[in-house]
Short mmCIF file of C-alpha atoms in Angstrom, two decimals:
data_model
loop_
_atom_site.label_atom_id
_atom_site.label_comp_id
_atom_site.label_asym_id
_atom_site.label_seq_id
_atom_site.Cartn_x
_atom_site.Cartn_y
_atom_site.Cartn_z
CA MET A 15 -4.14 14.25 11.21
CA GLU A 16 -4.35 11.25 8.99
CA VAL A 17 -2.08 10.72 6.25
CA ASP A 18 -3.49 10.43 2.60
CA THR A 19 -2.36 6.75 2.17
CA LYS A 20 -3.71 7.23 -1.33
CA LYS A 21 -1.24 9.72 -2.11
CA VAL A 22 1.51 7.71 -0.42
CA MET A 23 0.53 4.72 -2.63
CA ILE A 24 0.75 6.72 -5.83
CA LEU A 25 4.10 8.44 -4.78
CA LEU A 26 5.66 4.82 -4.20
CA GLN A 27 4.36 3.50 -7.39
CA ARG A 28 5.99 6.39 -9.03
CA ARG A 29 9.15 5.58 -7.21
CA TYR A 30 8.95 1.97 -8.07
CA ASN A 31 8.79 3.01 -11.62
CA ALA A 32 11.71 5.26 -11.31
CA VAL A 33 13.88 2.44 -9.79
CA ARG A 34 12.69 -0.09 -12.40
CA GLU A 35 13.87 2.25 -15.11
CA LEU A 36 17.05 3.02 -13.36
CA ASP A 37 17.57 -1.06 -13.06
CA ARG A 38 17.02 -1.23 -16.84
CA LEU A 39 19.38 1.60 -17.50
CA THR A 40 22.05 0.21 -15.38
CA THR A 41 21.66 -3.17 -17.28
CA GLU A 42 22.26 -1.27 -20.42
CA LEU A 43 25.00 0.75 -19.36
CA GLU A 44 26.82 -2.61 -18.44
CA ASP A 45 26.29 -3.83 -21.95
CA VAL A 46 27.30 -0.21 -23.34
CA VAL A 47 30.59 -0.23 -21.18
CA ALA A 48 31.37 -3.93 -22.35
CA ARG A 49 31.22 -2.44 -25.95
CA ASN A 50 33.65 0.46 -24.96
CA ASP A 51 31.04 2.95 -25.90
CA GLY A 52 31.97 6.18 -24.09
CA ILE A 53 29.20 8.41 -25.73
CA SER A 54 26.42 6.07 -25.04
CA ALA A 55 27.64 5.45 -21.38
CA ALA A 56 27.90 9.17 -20.69
CA MET A 57 24.15 9.50 -21.97
CA ILE A 58 23.03 6.46 -19.92
CA LEU A 59 24.59 7.79 -16.84
CA GLN A 60 22.90 11.25 -17.31
CA MET A 61 19.37 9.22 -17.66
CA ARG A 62 20.33 7.38 -14.67
CA GLY A 63 20.64 10.49 -12.52
CA ASP A 64 17.41 11.71 -13.76
CA GLU A 65 15.77 8.60 -12.72
CA MET A 66 17.28 8.81 -9.17
CA GLU A 67 16.35 12.66 -8.89
CA LYS A 68 12.55 11.24 -9.70
CA ALA A 69 12.88 8.40 -7.05
CA GLU A 70 14.23 10.79 -4.39
CA HIS A 71 11.40 13.32 -5.27
CA CYS A 72 8.94 10.91 -4.56
CA MET A 73 10.39 10.23 -1.41
CA GLU A 74 10.61 13.94 -0.54
CA GLU A 75 6.82 14.50 -1.32
CA ILE A 76 6.00 11.42 1.04
CA TRP A 77 7.89 12.86 3.81
CA GLN A 78 6.22 16.21 3.33
CA LEU A 79 2.81 14.61 3.86
CA GLY A 80 4.13 14.08 7.44
CA GLU A 81 4.98 17.75 8.32
CA GLY A 82 1.41 18.79 9.40
CA SER A 83 1.57 16.84 12.80
CA ARG A 84 3.39 14.36 14.72
CA GLU A 85 0.86 11.59 14.26
CA ALA A 86 1.14 11.73 10.66
CA TYR A 87 4.81 11.63 10.83
CA VAL A 88 4.64 8.60 12.87
CA GLN A 89 1.99 6.85 10.51
CA LEU A 90 4.34 7.66 7.68
CA GLN A 91 7.30 5.95 9.26
CA LEU A 92 5.17 2.83 9.89
CA LEU A 93 4.15 2.91 6.13
CA VAL A 94 7.47 3.79 4.53
CA SER A 95 10.15 2.49 6.77
CA SER A 96 8.83 -0.41 8.72
CA ASP A 97 10.27 -3.94 8.32
CA LEU A 98 8.77 -5.38 5.21
CA GLN A 99 9.24 -8.84 6.82
CA LYS A 100 6.62 -7.97 9.40
CA ALA A 101 4.59 -5.27 7.58
CA VAL A 102 0.94 -6.34 6.92
CA GLY A 103 -1.25 -3.49 6.65
CA ASN A 104 -4.64 -2.85 7.91
CA THR A 105 -6.42 -1.36 4.98
CA ASP A 106 -6.08 -2.35 1.32
CA GLU A 107 -4.17 0.74 0.33
CA GLU A 108 -1.59 0.02 3.35
CA LYS A 109 -1.40 -3.60 2.06
CA LYS A 110 -0.87 -2.21 -1.31
CA ILE A 111 1.78 0.34 0.05
CA PHE A 112 3.69 -2.54 1.45
CA GLU A 113 3.29 -4.83 -1.83
CA ILE A 114 4.90 -1.98 -3.63
CA ARG A 115 7.67 -1.51 -1.14
CA ARG A 116 8.35 -5.21 -1.60
CA LYS A 117 8.65 -4.93 -5.26
CA THR A 118 10.90 -2.06 -5.15
CA GLU A 119 13.12 -3.60 -2.68
CA ASP A 120 13.44 -6.71 -5.15
CA VAL A 121 14.32 -4.26 -7.95
CA LEU A 122 16.78 -2.67 -5.85
CA VAL A 123 18.64 -5.92 -4.79
CA ARG A 124 19.08 -6.73 -8.34
CA LEU A 125 20.09 -3.19 -9.06
CA ARG A 126 22.84 -3.29 -6.56
CA ARG A 127 24.08 -6.50 -7.88
CA THR A 128 24.35 -4.99 -11.42
CA ASP A 129 25.89 -1.89 -10.05
CA GLN A 130 28.58 -3.91 -8.18
CA ARG A 131 29.62 -5.66 -11.11
CA LEU A 132 29.82 -2.56 -13.06
CA ASN A 133 31.86 -0.67 -10.56
CA LYS A 134 34.23 -3.47 -10.36
CA ARG A 135 34.82 -3.89 -14.13
CA LEU A 136 35.18 -0.09 -14.36
CA THR A 137 37.53 0.35 -11.23
CA GLY A 138 39.22 -3.08 -10.95
CA GLU A 139 41.14 -3.18 -7.48
CA LYS A 140 40.11 0.54 -6.76
CA SER A 141 36.61 -0.45 -6.72
CA TYR A 142 34.49 0.58 -3.70
CA TYR A 143 32.98 -2.77 -3.27
CA ARG A 144 36.41 -4.39 -3.28
CA SER A 145 37.23 -2.29 -0.15
CA LEU A 146 33.92 -4.10 1.60
CA GLU A 147 35.43 -7.59 0.90
CA PRO A 148 37.46 -9.67 3.32
CA ALA A 149 41.04 -9.45 2.84
CA ARG A 150 42.48 -12.18 0.72
CA PRO A 151 45.61 -14.16 2.18
#
């Protein structure tokens, strides 16, 4: 059974849109926190949660496409989990899938940096990210 690569492409595009919105909201949250606006921060946190759910739902739908057969699941793994440095794609749709994944990864890298700054600002020495840093002499 073949995977519907067009459906995968559409779902990955939806996920990309949710991740972009999550990035925008995180940047906005950083600004709101700097102004000590707790009410706006709470609203933005809820909106961020909604975008995370959208992104996760897209991935769940993608994986459901592979439930029909082992071949479909293996094909999905290649499309959705393969190393982006080596991924090329055999069809236009597969190439577009890898392009969307690369764009998504770029946004996620930026989002992680913003989230890390925000986390350190809010939690100081108790930050999760501080625990990952090498010990200072």
